[in-house]
């Protein structure tokens, strides 16, 4: 319980409520050298407890419902993108140019799943781009040759300067000495502060059954990839009306969108040309969740302070890869890149090659923590009023995993597998096709067991509240 205690304390939760949490321990899932299972349990458990706490508050219950954390459910959810099938087809997770490459003095990790990131990587390295979407062996060979001539540090700087994504492989000691890591280490796991004014939030009892702590709340979802969408997918599970907004010129990867789009609606909106629609949405929003680089949305008036000024009592949740501070605050990043930079890839690898966690645990774990932070902010508002700002960073979650979670967490190949995850999978028809998906791991007595609706095609909904 020490790990969930740490997470719950970081969220500002009442330690007495931890007695409501029980864990179903199963050997096998999320095996790794690092205590990934402990991180996953703690993040999901803290999120479920925050949901149960808010549900009890809204329903006027004398006791917070019991929370159950099942290792099998947690492991299935942390592999949700791998379990997804669309009409029987497995999704594509990483593009050929998203991988580790040898450099003149070590390794570098690139991320080029999105077309614009792929184009910037190739441009930075002076490699011909070829037809859009093509990944022929010649392009892969050309990138390998270009990177082999550079040092890891040079490759990182060259690609990042061109707006691409590349990170030099670092040992834990090398990362600890880096200026960004020093700034990350100074911050709490969950940054929480009060912003702006506002009366105590009156949350009526949620109608119907099961208990839906976020019922009636409106969430603007301005996130991409995994961690942010996992958080908003969880809020949708708990009853929130979640509207995801994307720029029309930046379509999401279809498989990724299908996995993280359960319970939500998806619309496109150009903030540069249609501010009126956004302001109408904001005027009725309860929560805004952003997952872009710190400061990237400020030019649209979307800084936390500007949002809180226009919508008093708003909860603003921000997620980034490296944190809203330090020399890398403006850099793009993904789970795989944070693993490479922070020493995780070295710890999980071998002398011959860098490794990786058994799941994108930084993304999934941070996503559940972000949802928990929003739920706790809503509970606090119902007592104290005021707006709230919560911030999380994948790099800070990585530090928690490598330095602060109990290293005695059971793991390693000595344990038997926990069995077929089939009991934690479900199927449904959707406008995208027949979907097989992982059921949500957030579980408390009387709470929902599944999303009310499947994912919709990207950008297929109108930019308005239900």
mmCIF file of N, CA, C and O in Angstrom, residues 348-407:
data_model
loop_
_atom_site.group_PDB
_atom_site.id
_atom_site.type_symbol
_atom_site.label_atom_id
_atom_site.label_comp_id
_atom_site.label_asym_id
_atom_site.label_seq_id
_atom_site.Cartn_x
_atom_site.Cartn_y
_atom_site.Cartn_z
ATOM 1 N N UNK A 348 16.161 -1.355 -18.339
ATOM 2 C CA UNK A 348 15.364 -2.460 -18.869
ATOM 3 C C UNK A 348 16.029 -3.155 -20.059
ATOM 4 O O UNK A 348 15.481 -4.126 -20.579
ATOM 5 N N UNK A 349 17.197 -2.670 -20.479
ATOM 6 C CA UNK A 349 17.858 -3.237 -21.637
ATOM 7 C C UNK A 349 18.978 -4.200 -21.275
ATOM 8 O O UNK A 349 19.057 -4.725 -20.163
ATOM 9 N N UNK A 350 19.861 -4.409 -22.235
ATOM 10 C CA UNK A 350 21.003 -5.313 -22.065
ATOM 11 C C UNK A 350 22.262 -4.587 -22.518
ATOM 12 O O UNK A 350 22.209 -3.441 -22.974
ATOM 13 N N UNK A 351 23.379 -5.277 -22.432
ATOM 14 C CA UNK A 351 24.630 -4.679 -22.888
ATOM 15 C C UNK A 351 24.627 -4.459 -24.393
ATOM 16 O O UNK A 351 25.349 -3.604 -24.912
ATOM 17 N N UNK A 352 23.780 -5.244 -25.100
ATOM 18 C CA UNK A 352 23.750 -5.154 -26.556
ATOM 19 C C UNK A 352 22.760 -4.107 -27.074
ATOM 20 O O UNK A 352 22.986 -3.513 -28.132
ATOM 21 N N UNK A 353 21.671 -3.880 -26.327
ATOM 22 C CA UNK A 353 20.633 -3.029 -26.884
ATOM 23 C C UNK A 353 19.770 -2.436 -25.768
ATOM 24 O O UNK A 353 19.502 -3.103 -24.758
ATOM 25 N N UNK A 354 19.286 -1.181 -25.938
ATOM 26 C CA UNK A 354 18.351 -0.614 -24.947
ATOM 27 C C UNK A 354 17.056 -1.409 -24.904
ATOM 28 O O UNK A 354 16.680 -2.077 -25.866
ATOM 29 N N UNK A 355 16.366 -1.319 -23.778
ATOM 30 C CA UNK A 355 15.105 -2.018 -23.611
ATOM 31 C C UNK A 355 13.945 -1.057 -23.433
ATOM 32 O O UNK A 355 14.055 0.138 -23.700
ATOM 33 N N UNK A 356 12.828 -1.587 -22.949
ATOM 34 C CA UNK A 356 11.624 -0.774 -22.746
ATOM 35 C C UNK A 356 10.772 -1.412 -21.676
ATOM 36 O O UNK A 356 10.903 -2.612 -21.376
ATOM 37 N N UNK A 357 9.901 -0.635 -21.087
ATOM 38 C CA UNK A 357 8.940 -1.161 -20.120
ATOM 39 C C UNK A 357 7.966 -2.095 -20.840
ATOM 40 O O UNK A 357 7.774 -1.989 -22.054
ATOM 41 N N UNK A 358 7.323 -3.005 -20.115
ATOM 42 C CA UNK A 358 6.406 -3.951 -20.758
ATOM 43 C C UNK A 358 5.140 -3.310 -21.299
ATOM 44 O O UNK A 358 4.384 -3.949 -22.027
ATOM 45 N N UNK A 359 4.891 -2.084 -20.943
ATOM 46 C CA UNK A 359 3.760 -1.311 -21.461
ATOM 47 C C UNK A 359 4.195 0.142 -21.469
ATOM 48 O O UNK A 359 5.230 0.497 -20.895
ATOM 49 N N UNK A 360 3.426 0.989 -22.132
ATOM 50 C CA UNK A 360 3.704 2.427 -22.072
ATOM 51 C C UNK A 360 3.167 2.940 -20.730
ATOM 52 O O UNK A 360 2.191 3.688 -20.659
ATOM 53 N N UNK A 361 3.860 2.505 -19.694
ATOM 54 C CA UNK A 361 3.367 2.702 -18.329
ATOM 55 C C UNK A 361 3.427 4.157 -17.888
ATOM 56 O O UNK A 361 2.640 4.576 -17.029
ATOM 57 N N UNK A 362 4.365 4.930 -18.425
ATOM 58 C CA UNK A 362 4.405 6.348 -18.067
ATOM 59 C C UNK A 362 3.151 7.046 -18.588
ATOM 60 O O UNK A 362 2.545 7.863 -17.890
ATOM 61 N N UNK A 363 2.774 6.734 -19.815
ATOM 62 C CA UNK A 363 1.558 7.308 -20.390
ATOM 63 C C UNK A 363 0.317 6.881 -19.616
ATOM 64 O O UNK A 363 -0.480 7.715 -19.170
ATOM 65 N N UNK A 364 0.127 5.585 -19.475
ATOM 66 C CA UNK A 364 -1.086 5.101 -18.829
ATOM 67 C C UNK A 364 -1.142 5.525 -17.363
ATOM 68 O O UNK A 364 -2.177 5.999 -16.877
ATOM 69 N N UNK A 365 -0.030 5.351 -16.651
ATOM 70 C CA UNK A 365 -0.024 5.719 -15.237
ATOM 71 C C UNK A 365 -0.302 7.193 -15.026
ATOM 72 O O UNK A 365 -1.121 7.580 -14.177
ATOM 73 N N UNK A 366 0.361 8.045 -15.811
ATOM 74 C CA UNK A 366 0.145 9.486 -15.680
ATOM 75 C C UNK A 366 -1.282 9.852 -16.066
ATOM 76 O O UNK A 366 -1.884 10.762 -15.485
ATOM 77 N N UNK A 367 -1.836 9.143 -17.042
ATOM 78 C CA UNK A 367 -3.221 9.409 -17.437
ATOM 79 C C UNK A 367 -4.206 9.167 -16.308
ATOM 80 O O UNK A 367 -5.095 9.992 -16.048
ATOM 81 N N UNK A 368 -4.054 8.040 -15.603
ATOM 82 C CA UNK A 368 -4.964 7.769 -14.484
ATOM 83 C C UNK A 368 -4.733 8.748 -13.333
ATOM 84 O O UNK A 368 -5.695 9.167 -12.655
ATOM 85 N N UNK A 369 -3.474 9.149 -13.112
ATOM 86 C CA UNK A 369 -3.213 10.148 -12.080
ATOM 87 C C UNK A 369 -3.826 11.496 -12.433
ATOM 88 O O UNK A 369 -4.331 12.211 -11.559
ATOM 89 N N UNK A 370 -3.781 11.850 -13.722
ATOM 90 C CA UNK A 370 -4.368 13.117 -14.144
ATOM 91 C C UNK A 370 -5.879 13.109 -13.937
ATOM 92 O O UNK A 370 -6.457 14.094 -13.446
ATOM 93 N N UNK A 371 -6.529 11.996 -14.274
ATOM 94 C CA UNK A 371 -7.970 11.891 -14.024
ATOM 95 C C UNK A 371 -8.254 11.980 -12.531
ATOM 96 O O UNK A 371 -9.209 12.645 -12.105
ATOM 97 N N UNK A 372 -7.418 11.328 -11.721
ATOM 98 C CA UNK A 372 -7.593 11.385 -10.268
ATOM 99 C C UNK A 372 -7.451 12.808 -9.753
ATOM 100 O O UNK A 372 -8.199 13.245 -8.862
ATOM 101 N N UNK A 373 -6.484 13.546 -10.300
ATOM 102 C CA UNK A 373 -6.271 14.933 -9.862
ATOM 103 C C UNK A 373 -7.483 15.807 -10.187
ATOM 104 O O UNK A 373 -7.871 16.680 -9.401
ATOM 105 N N UNK A 374 -8.103 15.575 -11.339
ATOM 106 C CA UNK A 374 -9.313 16.318 -11.700
ATOM 107 C C UNK A 374 -10.449 15.982 -10.731
ATOM 108 O O UNK A 374 -11.153 16.874 -10.234
ATOM 109 N N UNK A 375 -10.630 14.710 -10.451
ATOM 110 C CA UNK A 375 -11.704 14.289 -9.544
ATOM 111 C C UNK A 375 -11.506 14.861 -8.148
ATOM 112 O O UNK A 375 -12.456 15.331 -7.507
ATOM 113 N N UNK A 376 -10.273 14.844 -7.671
ATOM 114 C CA UNK A 376 -10.001 15.404 -6.342
ATOM 115 C C UNK A 376 -10.205 16.913 -6.331
ATOM 116 O O UNK A 376 -10.691 17.485 -5.354
ATOM 117 N N UNK A 377 -9.836 17.576 -7.430
ATOM 118 C CA UNK A 377 -10.069 19.025 -7.520
ATOM 119 C C UNK A 377 -11.553 19.335 -7.444
ATOM 120 O O UNK A 377 -11.969 20.301 -6.787
ATOM 121 N N UNK A 378 -12.378 18.526 -8.086
ATOM 122 C CA UNK A 378 -13.827 18.731 -8.044
ATOM 123 C C UNK A 378 -14.365 18.518 -6.635
ATOM 124 O O UNK A 378 -15.255 19.254 -6.172
ATOM 125 N N UNK A 379 -13.834 17.523 -5.935
ATOM 126 C CA UNK A 379 -14.261 17.298 -4.548
ATOM 127 C C UNK A 379 -13.885 18.492 -3.673
ATOM 128 O O UNK A 379 -14.693 18.962 -2.864
ATOM 129 N N UNK A 380 -12.655 18.983 -3.840
ATOM 130 C CA UNK A 380 -12.222 20.142 -3.053
ATOM 131 C C UNK A 380 -13.066 21.366 -3.363
ATOM 132 O O UNK A 380 -13.421 22.136 -2.453
ATOM 133 N N UNK A 381 -13.376 21.562 -4.639
ATOM 134 C CA UNK A 381 -14.208 22.703 -5.016
ATOM 135 C C UNK A 381 -15.584 22.658 -4.373
ATOM 136 O O UNK A 381 -16.163 23.701 -4.047
ATOM 137 N N UNK A 382 -16.116 21.462 -4.207
ATOM 138 C CA UNK A 382 -17.452 21.343 -3.627
ATOM 139 C C UNK A 382 -17.468 21.791 -2.175
ATOM 140 O O UNK A 382 -18.530 22.090 -1.622
ATOM 141 N N UNK A 383 -16.308 21.900 -1.564
ATOM 142 C CA UNK A 383 -16.203 22.364 -0.176
ATOM 143 C C UNK A 383 -15.703 23.804 -0.091
ATOM 144 O O UNK A 383 -16.162 24.582 0.737
ATOM 145 N N UNK A 384 -14.718 24.133 -0.955
ATOM 146 C CA UNK A 384 -13.975 25.375 -0.767
ATOM 147 C C UNK A 384 -14.162 26.401 -1.879
ATOM 148 O O UNK A 384 -13.793 27.566 -1.702
ATOM 149 N N UNK A 385 -14.690 25.985 -3.040
ATOM 150 C CA UNK A 385 -14.819 26.897 -4.158
ATOM 151 C C UNK A 385 -13.479 27.174 -4.811
ATOM 152 O O UNK A 385 -12.463 26.550 -4.512
ATOM 153 N N UNK A 386 -13.455 28.136 -5.715
ATOM 154 C CA UNK A 386 -12.231 28.519 -6.407
ATOM 155 C C UNK A 386 -11.916 27.627 -7.584
ATOM 156 O O UNK A 386 -12.373 26.489 -7.671
ATOM 157 N N UNK A 387 -11.134 28.160 -8.530
ATOM 158 C CA UNK A 387 -10.656 27.356 -9.643
ATOM 159 C C UNK A 387 -9.480 26.502 -9.203
ATOM 160 O O UNK A 387 -8.897 26.705 -8.137
ATOM 161 N N UNK A 388 -9.113 25.542 -10.030
ATOM 162 C CA UNK A 388 -8.017 24.642 -9.695
ATOM 163 C C UNK A 388 -7.145 24.408 -10.921
ATOM 164 O O UNK A 388 -7.637 24.328 -12.049
ATOM 165 N N UNK A 389 -5.843 24.290 -10.682
ATOM 166 C CA UNK A 389 -4.885 23.901 -11.698
ATOM 167 C C UNK A 389 -4.135 22.683 -11.203
ATOM 168 O O UNK A 389 -3.600 22.676 -10.091
ATOM 169 N N UNK A 390 -4.100 21.639 -12.019
ATOM 170 C CA UNK A 390 -3.306 20.451 -11.708
ATOM 171 C C UNK A 390 -2.383 20.193 -12.886
ATOM 172 O O UNK A 390 -2.768 20.347 -14.041
ATOM 173 N N UNK A 391 -1.128 19.813 -12.585
ATOM 174 C CA UNK A 391 -0.139 19.561 -13.633
ATOM 175 C C UNK A 391 0.589 18.253 -13.350
ATOM 176 O O UNK A 391 0.963 17.977 -12.205
ATOM 177 N N UNK A 392 0.810 17.482 -14.411
ATOM 178 C CA UNK A 392 1.622 16.278 -14.317
ATOM 179 C C UNK A 392 2.554 16.215 -15.506
ATOM 180 O O UNK A 392 2.285 16.816 -16.554
ATOM 181 N N UNK A 393 3.657 15.477 -15.346
ATOM 182 C CA UNK A 393 4.636 15.326 -16.416
ATOM 183 C C UNK A 393 5.110 13.878 -16.460
ATOM 184 O O UNK A 393 5.338 13.261 -15.414
ATOM 185 N N UNK A 394 5.266 13.365 -17.658
ATOM 186 C CA UNK A 394 5.761 11.989 -17.797
ATOM 187 C C UNK A 394 7.137 11.825 -17.160
ATOM 188 O O UNK A 394 7.431 10.782 -16.575
ATOM 189 N N UNK A 395 7.978 12.846 -17.276
ATOM 190 C CA UNK A 395 9.315 12.753 -16.700
ATOM 191 C C UNK A 395 9.275 12.644 -15.182
ATOM 192 O O UNK A 395 10.107 11.962 -14.574
ATOM 193 N N UNK A 396 8.288 13.299 -14.549
ATOM 194 C CA UNK A 396 8.174 13.193 -13.087
ATOM 195 C C UNK A 396 7.648 11.811 -12.691
ATOM 196 O O UNK A 396 8.079 11.241 -11.682
ATOM 197 N N UNK A 397 6.744 11.251 -13.492
ATOM 198 C CA UNK A 397 6.285 9.892 -13.242
ATOM 199 C C UNK A 397 7.442 8.915 -13.406
ATOM 200 O O UNK A 397 7.558 7.939 -12.651
ATOM 201 N N UNK A 398 8.321 9.171 -14.383
ATOM 202 C CA UNK A 398 9.493 8.320 -14.581
ATOM 203 C C UNK A 398 10.406 8.352 -13.358
ATOM 204 O O UNK A 398 10.952 7.321 -12.949
ATOM 205 N N UNK A 399 10.573 9.527 -12.758
ATOM 206 C CA UNK A 399 11.401 9.608 -11.552
ATOM 207 C C UNK A 399 10.781 8.820 -10.408
ATOM 208 O O UNK A 399 11.478 8.141 -9.648
ATOM 209 N N UNK A 400 9.474 8.903 -10.285
ATOM 210 C CA UNK A 400 8.762 8.122 -9.265
ATOM 211 C C UNK A 400 9.043 6.634 -9.464
ATOM 212 O O UNK A 400 9.339 5.907 -8.505
ATOM 213 N N UNK A 401 8.976 6.177 -10.704
ATOM 214 C CA UNK A 401 9.187 4.767 -10.987
ATOM 215 C C UNK A 401 10.611 4.333 -10.694
ATOM 216 O O UNK A 401 10.841 3.267 -10.107
ATOM 217 N N UNK A 402 11.590 5.138 -11.069
ATOM 218 C CA UNK A 402 12.984 4.719 -10.953
ATOM 219 C C UNK A 402 13.583 4.948 -9.577
ATOM 220 O O UNK A 402 14.529 4.255 -9.191
ATOM 221 N N UNK A 403 13.028 5.899 -8.811
ATOM 222 C CA UNK A 403 13.693 6.272 -7.563
ATOM 223 C C UNK A 403 12.823 6.194 -6.316
ATOM 224 O O UNK A 403 13.354 6.127 -5.204
ATOM 225 N N UNK A 404 11.500 6.205 -6.454
ATOM 226 C CA UNK A 404 10.659 6.388 -5.275
ATOM 227 C C UNK A 404 9.708 5.230 -4.978
ATOM 228 O O UNK A 404 9.269 5.084 -3.836
ATOM 229 N N UNK A 405 9.368 4.420 -5.961
ATOM 230 C CA UNK A 405 8.504 3.274 -5.702
ATOM 231 C C UNK A 405 9.328 2.160 -5.090
ATOM 232 O O UNK A 405 10.494 1.962 -5.437
ATOM 233 N N UNK A 406 8.734 1.429 -4.174
ATOM 234 C CA UNK A 406 9.409 0.355 -3.462
ATOM 235 C C UNK A 406 10.050 -0.624 -4.449
ATOM 236 O O UNK A 406 9.344 -1.304 -5.198
ATOM 237 N N UNK A 407 11.395 -0.732 -4.478
ATOM 238 C CA UNK A 407 12.042 -1.655 -5.414
ATOM 239 C C UNK A 407 11.813 -3.115 -5.066
ATOM 240 O O UNK A 407 12.133 -4.001 -5.854
#
